[in-house]
XYZ file of C-alpha atoms in Angstrom:
765
model
C -145.284 2.545 99.023
C -146.261 0.236 102.135
C -147.557 -3.263 102.298
C -151.168 -2.143 102.982
C -151.099 0.498 100.158
C -149.849 -2.071 97.482
C -152.320 -4.597 98.223
C -155.230 -2.601 98.047
C -154.090 -0.631 94.770
C -152.802 -3.532 92.497
C -154.507 -6.779 91.757
C -151.210 -8.199 90.349
C -149.285 -7.291 93.554
C -151.825 -8.651 95.926
C -152.295 -11.910 93.832
C -148.496 -12.529 93.915
C -148.260 -11.940 97.691
C -151.063 -14.161 98.701
C -149.966 -16.938 96.322
C -146.084 -16.828 97.792
C -148.015 -16.865 101.417
C -150.213 -19.885 100.744
C -147.623 -21.815 98.686
C -145.272 -21.269 102.070
C -147.929 -22.504 104.230
C -148.607 -25.407 102.166
C -144.937 -26.159 102.111
C -144.762 -26.030 105.941
C -147.792 -28.262 106.336
C -146.629 -31.196 104.063
C -143.255 -30.692 106.017
C -144.831 -31.017 109.432
C -146.777 -34.155 108.566
C -143.840 -35.597 106.874
C -141.516 -35.114 109.751
C -144.157 -36.275 112.143
C -145.315 -39.198 110.071
C -141.710 -40.187 109.992
C -141.119 -40.211 113.258
C -143.910 -42.446 114.283
C -142.872 -45.029 111.516
C -139.124 -44.665 112.998
C -140.202 -45.511 116.540
C -142.804 -48.499 115.336
C -140.294 -49.926 113.010
C -137.349 -49.753 115.865
C -139.636 -51.365 118.682
C -140.648 -53.892 116.242
C -136.672 -54.506 115.422
C -135.536 -54.843 119.132
C -138.979 -57.277 120.065
C -138.028 -59.524 116.999
C -134.563 -59.458 118.247
C -135.146 -60.644 121.855
C -137.573 -63.042 120.491
C -135.402 -64.531 118.424
C -132.810 -65.261 121.492
C -135.661 -66.703 123.133
C -136.154 -69.010 120.155
C -132.496 -69.894 119.996
C -132.941 -71.351 123.201
C -136.134 -73.477 122.826
C -134.387 -74.881 119.673
C -131.689 -75.947 122.181
C -134.024 -77.007 124.262
C -135.495 -79.323 121.527
C -131.973 -80.551 120.913
C -131.468 -81.667 124.244
C -134.612 -83.477 124.334
C -133.171 -85.593 121.464
C -130.060 -85.886 122.531
C -131.412 -87.201 126.234
C -133.496 -89.757 124.216
C -130.564 -91.014 122.330
C -128.662 -91.382 125.352
C -131.290 -93.227 126.768
C -131.795 -95.343 123.735
C -127.756 -96.166 123.239
C -127.577 -96.898 127.080
C -127.766 -101.089 127.247
C -129.332 -100.601 130.865
C -132.086 -98.368 130.011
C -132.796 -100.294 126.430
C -132.826 -103.852 128.588
C -135.186 -101.982 131.088
C -137.300 -100.858 128.100
C -137.800 -104.191 126.151
C -137.624 -106.779 129.025
C -140.229 -109.415 129.012
C -140.286 -109.544 132.764
C -140.390 -107.202 135.896
C -137.298 -106.618 137.229
C -137.732 -104.555 140.486
C -134.100 -104.120 141.081
C -133.221 -102.915 137.600
C -136.328 -100.793 137.742
C -135.247 -99.151 140.773
C -131.498 -98.133 139.370
C -133.346 -97.227 136.458
C -135.610 -94.398 138.184
C -132.225 -93.172 140.284
C -130.641 -92.752 137.086
C -133.637 -91.052 135.371
C -133.982 -88.356 138.603
C -130.192 -88.154 138.382
C -130.527 -87.058 134.593
C -133.881 -84.724 135.439
C -131.614 -82.708 138.124
C -128.989 -82.119 135.149
C -131.474 -80.519 132.931
C -133.223 -77.985 134.623
C -136.246 -77.497 131.806
C -137.287 -80.992 132.769
C -140.330 -81.585 134.915
C -140.149 -85.408 135.116
C -138.828 -88.334 132.645
C -139.881 -91.835 132.062
C -139.781 -95.022 129.859
C -142.196 -97.351 129.250
C -142.013 -100.910 128.568
C -145.227 -101.958 126.808
C -144.551 -105.894 127.376
C -144.952 -105.525 130.979
C -146.981 -102.454 130.873
C -144.338 -100.741 133.054
C -144.022 -97.117 133.404
C -140.372 -96.107 135.228
C -140.134 -92.080 135.720
C -138.721 -90.283 138.544
C -142.067 -88.836 139.886
C -143.551 -91.535 140.943
C -146.883 -91.347 138.213
C -148.974 -94.661 137.781
C -149.065 -96.323 134.218
C -152.965 -95.788 134.793
C -152.426 -92.136 134.994
C -151.054 -91.670 131.581
C -152.305 -94.952 129.662
C -153.945 -93.113 126.969
C -150.497 -91.589 126.304
C -148.463 -94.718 126.644
C -150.847 -96.848 124.675
C -150.138 -94.474 121.496
C -146.087 -95.927 122.173
C -146.995 -99.496 121.370
C -148.908 -101.167 118.581
C -148.632 -100.230 114.816
C -145.312 -98.522 113.876
C -144.792 -95.029 114.722
C -145.410 -92.704 111.851
C -142.544 -90.374 113.141
C -139.850 -90.778 115.956
C -141.130 -87.766 118.009
C -144.326 -86.410 118.687
C -145.131 -83.289 120.677
C -148.290 -83.027 123.228
C -148.697 -80.102 125.107
C -151.186 -81.363 127.917
C -151.999 -80.885 131.862
C -150.810 -83.581 134.256
C -151.304 -84.059 138.020
C -148.260 -83.783 140.194
C -148.509 -86.687 142.649
C -145.963 -84.900 145.137
C -147.744 -81.338 145.080
C -151.118 -82.881 144.224
C -151.833 -79.844 141.768
C -151.917 -79.785 138.141
C -149.014 -78.609 136.079
C -148.840 -77.395 132.800
C -146.200 -79.717 130.753
C -144.846 -80.060 126.963
C -144.478 -83.678 126.637
C -142.149 -85.275 123.834
C -143.119 -88.682 123.323
C -139.908 -90.780 121.687
C -140.716 -93.840 119.790
C -137.294 -96.215 119.391
C -139.670 -98.579 117.499
C -139.740 -96.020 114.538
C -136.230 -97.618 113.272
C -136.379 -101.161 112.211
C -134.010 -102.488 114.697
C -136.090 -101.801 117.628
C -138.844 -103.343 119.344
C -142.640 -101.628 118.979
C -143.166 -101.612 122.419
C -141.244 -99.545 124.286
C -140.873 -95.718 124.725
C -139.730 -92.795 126.363
C -141.398 -89.715 127.847
C -139.545 -86.326 128.149
C -141.724 -83.775 129.901
C -140.790 -80.185 129.927
C -141.725 -77.618 132.468
C -143.932 -74.841 130.667
C -142.939 -72.335 133.787
C -139.817 -72.960 132.598
C -140.447 -71.449 129.063
C -142.440 -68.660 130.719
C -139.115 -67.945 132.873
C -137.818 -67.258 129.516
C -139.746 -64.840 128.585
C -140.169 -62.813 131.787
C -136.825 -61.169 131.182
C -138.078 -59.534 127.818
C -141.138 -58.024 129.631
C -140.614 -54.252 130.279
C -143.289 -51.085 131.159
C -144.302 -50.931 127.246
C -144.883 -55.037 126.778
C -148.558 -56.000 126.902
C -147.705 -59.717 126.903
C -145.573 -62.353 125.562
C -147.093 -65.636 124.117
C -145.936 -68.980 122.596
C -148.221 -71.128 120.602
C -147.944 -74.385 118.585
C -148.237 -74.569 114.656
C -151.742 -74.684 114.952
C -152.316 -71.600 117.156
C -152.689 -73.621 120.565
C -151.050 -71.681 123.803
C -148.256 -73.151 125.133
C -147.320 -70.391 127.293
C -148.300 -66.949 128.041
C -147.020 -64.035 130.656
C -149.813 -62.301 131.997
C -152.672 -64.928 131.987
C -153.344 -68.598 132.601
C -154.285 -69.642 129.046
C -152.288 -73.011 128.614
C -153.881 -75.321 125.785
C -156.262 -72.803 124.570
C -156.721 -72.425 120.739
C -155.601 -68.709 119.559
C -155.895 -69.484 115.996
C -159.333 -67.827 115.566
C -157.546 -64.471 116.869
C -156.943 -62.359 113.922
C -153.179 -61.076 114.689
C -152.621 -64.998 115.486
C -154.097 -66.042 111.919
C -152.050 -63.485 110.174
C -148.662 -64.835 112.181
C -149.934 -68.680 111.278
C -150.201 -67.748 107.531
C -147.269 -65.700 107.181
C -144.227 -67.461 105.314
C -141.658 -65.390 106.831
C -139.723 -66.246 109.621
C -140.238 -62.988 111.558
C -142.167 -59.461 111.658
C -143.793 -56.739 113.362
C -147.355 -55.585 112.269
C -150.116 -53.397 113.655
C -153.056 -54.872 114.915
C -156.097 -54.877 117.026
C -155.548 -57.173 119.807
C -158.383 -57.525 123.016
C -159.997 -54.151 121.826
C -156.728 -51.921 121.705
C -154.446 -51.129 119.247
C -151.254 -53.019 119.646
C -147.590 -53.486 117.718
C -147.175 -57.551 117.354
C -143.791 -58.705 116.839
C -143.045 -62.422 116.223
C -140.141 -65.038 115.325
C -141.032 -68.712 114.310
C -138.706 -71.330 115.305
C -137.686 -73.624 112.610
C -137.055 -76.856 114.959
C -139.971 -76.645 117.090
C -142.383 -75.041 114.583
C -143.252 -72.732 117.378
C -144.338 -69.077 117.231
C -142.784 -66.426 120.080
C -145.142 -63.450 119.945
C -144.721 -60.620 121.715
C -147.623 -57.879 122.178
C -146.667 -54.095 122.901
C -149.182 -51.281 123.915
C -149.326 -48.831 120.790
C -149.678 -46.054 122.963
C -146.991 -46.887 125.436
C -144.639 -47.238 122.609
C -144.896 -43.706 121.470
C -144.630 -42.192 125.133
C -143.471 -38.906 124.003
C -145.675 -38.106 120.790
C -147.636 -35.223 122.593
C -144.225 -33.505 122.751
C -143.204 -34.361 119.370
C -147.042 -32.870 118.265
C -146.114 -29.782 119.886
C -142.904 -29.447 118.727
C -144.094 -29.815 115.350
C -147.016 -27.258 115.821
C -144.174 -24.851 117.086
C -142.100 -25.338 114.297
C -145.003 -24.866 112.058
C -146.021 -21.390 113.649
C -142.535 -20.300 113.328
C -142.096 -21.172 109.700
C -145.538 -19.559 108.964
C -144.308 -16.198 110.248
C -141.104 -16.725 108.152
C -143.140 -17.825 105.035
C -145.029 -14.267 105.766
C -141.838 -12.143 105.590
C -140.369 -14.217 102.598
C -143.798 -14.129 100.714
C -143.026 -9.893 101.131
C -139.556 -9.922 100.012
C -140.237 -12.286 96.753
C -143.225 -10.229 95.863
C -141.147 -6.965 96.043
C -138.693 -8.684 93.789
C -140.480 -9.933 91.664
C -143.091 -6.896 91.277
C -140.166 -4.591 91.086
C -139.659 -4.626 87.124
C -143.187 -4.506 86.421
C -143.428 -1.214 88.861
C -140.731 0.414 87.172
C -142.666 -0.156 83.797
C -145.887 0.783 85.185
C -144.382 4.347 86.570
C -143.340 4.831 82.920
C -146.357 4.336 81.292
C -148.130 6.493 83.680
C -145.762 9.005 82.814
C -146.606 8.579 78.795
C -150.273 8.991 79.699
C -152.031 12.218 79.262
C -155.080 11.812 81.583
C -153.402 10.009 84.888
C -155.158 7.280 84.883
C -152.778 5.833 87.684
C -153.476 8.622 90.076
C -156.631 6.638 90.952
C -156.806 4.452 94.337
C -157.234 1.455 92.258
C -155.356 0.583 88.937
C -155.252 -2.653 86.908
C -151.667 -3.366 85.608
C -152.812 -5.417 82.870
C -155.366 -3.354 81.239
C -152.546 -0.092 81.326
C -150.072 -2.216 79.517
C -152.582 -3.616 77.075
C -153.381 -0.150 75.684
C -150.009 0.753 75.645
C -148.684 -2.557 73.464
C -151.766 -2.121 71.530
C -150.480 1.277 69.913
C -147.074 -0.429 69.484
C -149.078 -3.361 67.663
C -150.762 -1.099 65.383
C -147.676 0.441 63.990
C -146.038 -2.775 63.658
C -149.221 -4.183 61.623
C -148.904 -1.650 59.351
C -145.559 -2.478 57.915
C -145.912 -6.136 57.474
C -147.298 -6.480 53.941
C -144.041 -5.195 52.951
C -141.829 -7.104 54.822
C -143.521 -10.796 54.669
C -141.336 -11.775 51.619
C -138.168 -10.906 52.817
C -139.160 -11.874 56.234
C -139.728 -15.680 55.256
C -136.593 -15.815 53.518
C -134.283 -14.713 55.998
C -135.933 -16.982 58.943
C -135.376 -19.969 56.418
C -131.670 -18.914 56.277
C -131.596 -18.184 59.919
C -133.145 -21.904 60.846
C -130.522 -23.345 58.303
C -127.879 -21.903 60.732
C -126.824 -18.772 59.354
C -124.754 -16.353 61.892
C -126.724 -13.311 60.896
C -128.942 -12.074 63.676
C -132.460 -11.157 62.059
C -133.104 -8.572 65.249
C -130.958 -6.061 63.613
C -133.214 -5.791 60.478
C -136.790 -7.073 61.367
C -136.935 -6.604 64.779
C -140.474 -4.905 64.734
C -142.345 -6.875 62.194
C -141.040 -10.139 63.194
C -141.744 -9.581 66.832
C -145.314 -8.814 65.807
C -145.634 -12.354 64.568
C -145.494 -15.953 66.727
C -143.773 -18.860 65.123
C -143.604 -22.579 65.880
C -140.787 -25.097 65.148
C -141.506 -29.006 64.948
C -139.130 -31.412 64.365
C -139.321 -35.031 62.804
C -136.860 -38.164 63.689
C -136.889 -40.958 62.025
C -136.450 -44.098 64.692
C -134.442 -47.191 64.033
C -131.901 -45.073 61.776
C -129.497 -48.449 61.435
C -131.935 -50.647 60.271
C -133.208 -48.002 57.717
C -129.627 -47.598 56.108
C -129.344 -51.325 56.192
C -132.274 -51.773 54.221
C -132.336 -48.795 51.629
C -129.518 -47.499 49.519
C -128.744 -43.557 49.372
C -131.048 -42.985 46.427
C -134.107 -44.336 48.439
C -133.425 -42.857 51.517
C -133.348 -39.646 49.974
C -136.767 -40.176 48.060
C -138.102 -41.439 51.501
C -137.094 -38.385 53.042
C -138.745 -36.098 50.508
C -142.007 -37.988 50.827
C -142.040 -37.757 54.716
C -141.799 -33.665 53.731
C -144.263 -33.747 51.572
C -146.607 -35.680 53.712
C -145.803 -33.436 56.392
C -146.482 -30.371 54.400
C -149.838 -31.254 53.155
C -151.336 -32.362 56.518
C -149.909 -29.334 58.794
C -149.719 -26.809 55.971
C -146.165 -26.198 57.830
C -142.873 -25.770 55.243
C -139.805 -27.691 55.445
C -137.101 -25.585 56.827
C -134.177 -28.206 58.001
C -133.808 -31.782 56.329
C -130.851 -33.709 57.646
C -130.135 -37.404 57.447
C -132.425 -38.390 59.906
C -134.233 -35.145 60.802
C -136.730 -32.683 59.159
C -137.554 -29.143 60.804
C -140.341 -27.646 60.148
C -141.791 -24.236 60.560
C -145.147 -22.592 61.137
C -146.937 -19.561 61.911
C -150.044 -20.107 64.557
C -151.812 -16.778 62.898
C -151.834 -18.308 59.470
C -154.834 -19.272 57.890
C -153.340 -22.486 56.659
C -152.025 -23.413 60.214
C -154.090 -26.225 61.700
C -156.337 -25.718 64.987
C -155.278 -29.158 65.987
C -151.462 -29.409 65.426
C -151.192 -32.700 67.672
C -153.725 -34.588 65.637
C -152.121 -33.433 62.421
C -148.705 -34.941 63.415
C -150.191 -38.158 64.601
C -151.757 -38.276 61.010
C -148.276 -37.969 59.711
C -147.280 -40.596 61.859
C -149.861 -43.119 60.819
C -149.074 -42.236 56.963
C -145.390 -42.631 57.408
C -146.113 -46.125 58.952
C -148.335 -47.401 56.821
C -146.214 -46.603 53.398
C -142.955 -46.778 54.619
C -143.152 -48.993 57.598
C -141.038 -46.519 59.511
C -141.752 -45.057 63.010
C -141.412 -41.199 63.723
C -140.729 -39.668 66.704
C -142.139 -35.752 66.687
C -141.018 -32.861 69.037
C -143.326 -29.460 69.083
C -140.999 -26.521 70.104
C -142.293 -23.728 72.191
C -144.061 -20.775 70.624
C -141.135 -18.321 69.327
C -142.168 -14.862 70.031
C -140.617 -13.414 66.923
C -137.362 -14.265 64.802
C -134.963 -13.783 67.920
C -136.653 -17.033 69.553
C -136.835 -19.108 66.357
C -133.947 -20.612 66.829
C -134.607 -21.402 70.512
C -137.589 -22.887 69.586
C -135.751 -25.260 67.561
C -132.895 -26.146 69.885
C -135.815 -26.682 72.636
C -137.224 -28.857 70.330
C -133.936 -31.163 69.669
C -133.786 -31.357 73.677
C -137.306 -32.619 73.361
C -136.213 -35.365 71.090
C -133.353 -36.650 73.590
C -136.569 -38.203 75.747
C -136.909 -40.711 72.977
C -133.472 -42.458 74.458
C -135.482 -43.270 77.545
C -139.196 -43.368 76.563
C -139.010 -44.767 73.369
C -139.774 -43.762 69.598
C -142.925 -43.051 68.027
C -144.082 -40.737 70.240
C -145.001 -36.743 70.154
C -143.257 -34.713 72.538
C -144.653 -30.888 73.837
C -143.198 -28.090 75.312
C -145.776 -27.755 77.675
C -145.205 -31.327 78.816
C -141.457 -30.939 79.318
C -140.119 -31.654 82.929
C -138.965 -28.713 84.716
C -134.996 -28.894 84.553
C -135.229 -27.608 87.804
C -137.226 -30.908 89.516
C -134.117 -32.542 89.137
C -131.813 -29.927 90.353
C -129.528 -31.343 93.553
C -129.642 -34.569 92.472
C -126.553 -36.234 91.807
C -125.906 -37.618 88.252
C -124.238 -40.685 89.692
C -125.468 -43.717 89.306
C -124.208 -46.321 92.101
C -122.522 -49.700 91.153
C -121.971 -51.070 94.148
C -124.597 -53.225 94.324
C -124.483 -54.553 90.749
C -120.680 -55.462 91.227
C -121.819 -57.262 94.613
C -124.196 -59.125 92.679
C -121.902 -60.139 89.909
C -119.234 -60.796 92.249
C -121.995 -63.383 94.205
C -122.951 -64.951 90.521
C -126.897 -64.091 91.248
C -127.748 -64.181 87.731
C -131.495 -63.479 88.543
C -130.951 -60.284 90.311
C -128.417 -58.917 87.930
C -131.175 -57.997 85.460
C -133.505 -56.090 87.784
C -130.650 -54.029 89.264
C -129.747 -53.128 85.783
C -132.919 -52.039 84.859
C -133.323 -50.347 88.573
C -130.356 -48.354 87.422
C -131.653 -47.459 84.010
C -135.148 -46.305 85.692
C -132.829 -44.208 88.038
C -131.370 -42.654 85.168
C -134.699 -42.021 83.726
C -135.553 -39.720 86.727
C -132.585 -37.247 85.629
C -132.415 -34.899 82.883
C -130.913 -35.861 79.832
C -127.338 -34.651 80.291
C -127.091 -35.888 83.736
C -128.288 -39.448 82.797
C -125.946 -39.680 79.716
C -122.933 -38.644 82.249
C -124.182 -40.884 84.769
C -124.621 -43.946 82.776
C -121.178 -43.047 81.304
C -119.233 -43.024 84.561
C -121.640 -46.115 85.893
C -119.993 -48.246 82.429
C -116.431 -46.848 83.144
C -116.527 -47.490 86.920
C -117.722 -51.287 86.104
C -114.809 -51.516 83.680
C -112.252 -50.215 86.180
C -113.410 -52.438 88.853
C -113.437 -55.715 86.964
C -110.223 -54.786 84.837
C -108.491 -54.645 88.028
C -110.422 -57.141 90.398
C -111.159 -59.763 88.122
C -107.835 -60.881 86.066
C -109.886 -63.825 84.789
C -112.528 -61.718 83.152
C -110.700 -58.877 81.320
C -111.967 -59.716 78.101
C -115.361 -59.427 79.499
C -115.030 -56.382 81.269
C -113.702 -54.631 77.906
C -117.449 -54.821 76.839
C -118.231 -52.292 79.317
C -115.573 -49.898 78.173
C -116.756 -50.535 74.405
C -120.200 -49.953 75.782
C -119.535 -46.324 77.368
C -117.549 -45.427 73.628
C -120.646 -46.266 71.765
C -123.074 -44.727 74.398
C -124.416 -41.965 72.008
C -124.918 -44.724 69.038
C -127.787 -46.310 70.999
C -131.409 -44.890 69.405
C -133.052 -46.511 73.225
C -132.297 -47.241 76.728
C -133.821 -50.797 76.523
C -131.395 -51.916 73.751
C -128.320 -50.369 76.490
C -129.860 -51.936 79.388
C -129.893 -55.466 77.699
C -126.672 -54.910 76.348
C -125.000 -54.348 79.939
C -126.672 -57.012 81.500
C -125.154 -59.380 79.166
C -122.161 -57.924 79.785
C -122.772 -58.411 83.361
C -123.942 -61.846 82.919
C -120.847 -62.525 80.816
C -118.480 -61.620 83.733
C -120.345 -63.573 86.439
C -120.391 -66.761 84.262
C -116.024 -66.073 84.097
C -116.040 -66.004 87.845
C -118.333 -68.546 88.398
C -116.223 -70.973 86.272
C -112.966 -69.546 88.194
C -114.780 -70.244 91.616
C -116.605 -73.788 90.280
C -112.703 -74.968 89.786
C -111.343 -73.785 93.000
C -114.272 -75.584 94.545
C -113.399 -78.595 93.209
C -109.644 -78.548 94.034
C -110.991 -78.248 97.802
C -113.449 -81.040 97.613
C -110.932 -83.221 96.112
C -108.135 -82.273 98.928
C -111.066 -83.018 101.623
C -112.161 -86.391 100.103
C -108.045 -87.448 100.060
C -108.200 -86.355 103.612
C -111.168 -88.147 104.614
C -109.558 -91.567 102.997
C -106.445 -91.542 105.045
C -107.924 -90.151 108.344
C -111.427 -92.155 108.581
C -110.053 -94.083 111.164
C -110.097 -91.208 113.618
C -113.379 -91.058 115.509
C -112.847 -87.187 116.210
C -113.234 -86.970 112.600
C -115.697 -84.273 111.968
C -116.865 -81.322 109.161
C -116.119 -78.713 112.043
C -112.379 -80.371 112.437
C -112.238 -80.390 108.663
C -113.891 -76.812 108.230
C -110.968 -75.474 111.227
C -108.213 -77.703 108.863
C -108.887 -75.915 105.604
C -109.901 -72.727 107.070
C -113.519 -72.802 106.046
C -116.820 -72.326 107.805
C -118.564 -75.389 108.755
C -121.486 -74.191 106.866
C -120.147 -73.166 103.880
C -118.114 -76.494 103.987
C -121.243 -78.588 104.249
C -122.931 -76.779 101.607
C -119.793 -76.766 99.193
C -119.453 -80.372 99.839
C -123.158 -81.401 99.272
C -123.261 -79.105 96.082
C -120.242 -80.872 94.582
C -120.669 -84.732 95.699
C -124.204 -84.845 96.031
C -124.373 -86.125 99.644
C -123.846 -84.733 102.646
C -120.056 -84.712 104.459
C -121.729 -87.363 107.249
C -122.926 -89.533 104.844
C -119.907 -89.578 102.760
C -117.984 -90.236 105.925
C -119.999 -93.205 106.814
C -119.943 -94.473 103.172
C -116.227 -94.557 103.364
C -116.119 -96.086 106.720
C -118.486 -98.749 105.623
C -116.831 -99.742 102.817
C -113.439 -99.798 105.204
C -115.146 -102.035 107.548
C -116.008 -104.204 104.556
C -112.407 -104.754 103.593
C -111.621 -105.412 107.425
C -114.381 -108.037 107.494
C -113.120 -110.035 104.580
C -109.586 -109.480 104.780
C -109.348 -110.260 108.733
C -110.726 -112.428 111.679
C -111.093 -109.559 114.011
C -114.218 -109.170 115.540
C -117.227 -106.805 114.441
C -116.600 -104.230 117.197
C -112.559 -104.127 117.008
C -113.804 -103.396 113.264
C -116.015 -100.677 114.245
C -113.182 -98.882 116.515
C -110.231 -99.228 113.442
C -112.615 -97.443 111.236
C -113.598 -94.542 113.273
C -116.852 -95.811 115.025
C -116.378 -96.298 119.062
C -120.309 -97.083 119.616
C -120.101 -100.723 118.079
C -124.237 -100.513 118.997
C -124.202 -97.483 116.409
C -121.847 -99.413 113.976
C -124.265 -102.642 113.558
C -127.235 -100.589 113.007
C -125.841 -98.318 110.260
C -124.013 -101.516 108.819
C -127.224 -103.371 108.719
C -128.902 -100.548 107.358
C -126.516 -100.354 104.521
C -126.175 -103.842 103.487
C -129.094 -105.465 104.720
C -127.153 -108.075 107.039
C -125.564 -107.813 110.025
C -121.277 -107.789 109.920
C -121.082 -111.196 110.873
C -123.507 -112.591 108.108
C -121.819 -110.186 105.797
C -118.519 -112.354 106.422
C -120.546 -115.727 106.766
C -121.638 -114.811 102.914
C -118.218 -114.064 101.692
C -116.750 -117.362 103.212
C -118.957 -119.476 101.148
C -118.186 -117.718 98.169
C -120.591 -115.186 97.680
C -118.523 -112.353 97.795
C -115.033 -113.892 97.321
C -115.243 -112.829 93.550
C -115.361 -109.090 94.572
C -112.328 -109.270 96.518
C -109.678 -110.523 94.448
C -106.773 -109.871 97.348
C -108.252 -112.190 99.812
C -106.517 -115.331 100.597
C -107.735 -118.651 102.511
C -105.501 -117.426 105.422
C -107.896 -114.665 105.432
C -110.744 -116.557 107.026
């Protein structure tokens, strides 16, 4: 029969075909939209990552500039010639000439410096390599002298007049105040001006045809550099995208925003040292340059899939309608009036007339078989091997049955609180309550399970079964303080499906393991088992193992709960298999890879063995988390012991080699085959002080011993303890002991410190 004829004649066939066709179209639309959305999102994310990576490189170079500015300042402070010119009380023109020459040489060494100068507040002399007069920068320089500086360095972006070209130039000025420390006068300063054009030159290589512009701002939103326009010193904090960046606690990221009236992709990286924000603003339309092509491909693909959907709908409709078509032909052959010969036929009406005749015949036999049928059903539900279909096919197929299972929650505590006699009485009472409130008869009674069966067409059967079962739960909870889980099986069409209804109810109760007790589970609410088809019943333990090995205790619990949530999405059998494999994998890994935690690893084996004895997944998750934390603690204790051994070796090495001026954290890290960053953190955690402070403390203590036991001058002692810069040695010594090395030795000679040095002799002084 042709497709057109079937669509016109049979309404069921027509509805099936249209349903399949519309379902196919819906799937095609969802698929195409998902592909298009995924492509757009992936493209934006990739562009954002690339922009962040390039900005991070520029941010790193800027941090290096910041570090070099500090190095230049320290070099000038520690240079006696420069320090003398900075703090002289009289003007020395020859000395100033040499200072300017030295500053010019230094400026040529660092390409990012526009010009550099030092300021003597006493003589009000401003020496710089550009010839800028003191009066031109009086406001900036006067902030150096006077009250003690609140910080060593101040950053001031500004515009200055270049006396050579007589044009304004943009500079990023760093003002260093040596007077910030206690041993320098308060009337001197260093001014280092970084060329803003140099920063812009760092940004220009990052530009491409997709980039709108690049911008650098400080922590307040003031523009320090911008590639496409002159916006130096403009405040951009009111721009929404800049405001979002300033408010973000993240060190970098990307987001879409409207910038200058257009949709843009904004990527940013924050510099930790300078607290600058490096921002890339890309044109959104240019990023997705092949968006139209992608749109055409998706539409073409959707059209092809729709055509295939028509063919698939036709095949599925014929395949599923075929049994009904054969049945319709048989019924049409039995009918005498030839109703199917008409152009249109209602399949449901024809089937209803045929089955009505059969039902009338079965109803005539019902009174005679009711007693025998009930007895046989009870035996069948208890597990009888007899097949009721052999004896009662016709009478039993005329009735519907429903099976309800009642499960007592918390059986372990129930057995612990009551003896066997009391347990039996409580179960009997629960059976009576269920019978009275539902009108259904108890069929199966086990230790923690009560099965009841009812007939929906019986007069005593409740109209609202769920409400009646909720009443049963309430009475049991109030009278016996017990929680009751309930499962309602699907309606059984005759006794042949009765056992299937029971098994379906038992399967529903398995959900109690994941969802908790005290619930009512209905067959119509059951998740389709095909929903998880193809989903692996494997729960990956890699991340959990990594968290345990890293001793990240705060993350272990959430990861365990995440695995449990993943198991909940699987069918019960798959979930239990996945949990069992997870526990076995954890046991195998830590039993082999963690010799010091074998006893703790055995907990996973015990949990795997007792998996089906747990009544709820929450209890199991708690036990798994406890086992994971126990292994993490064992591994942490072992690692802590190993770290302490390494720290003791390092301290011994320092005590033996403190006189070596090249002794450093990097050298020790290379000697002990550890990365400098990790060694620094390890030393700070174990000793409470940084390695630099510890080395400084050892050298100062050794210097005190030499001052008290020898007549050597302080500069010689400085070299003997590994500090070649005697000025730095004086500074550190006075800061630690509140007096100079000479004063320390004098106080010792007077007898104030000799009592602390038992090995000192008169000849030593």
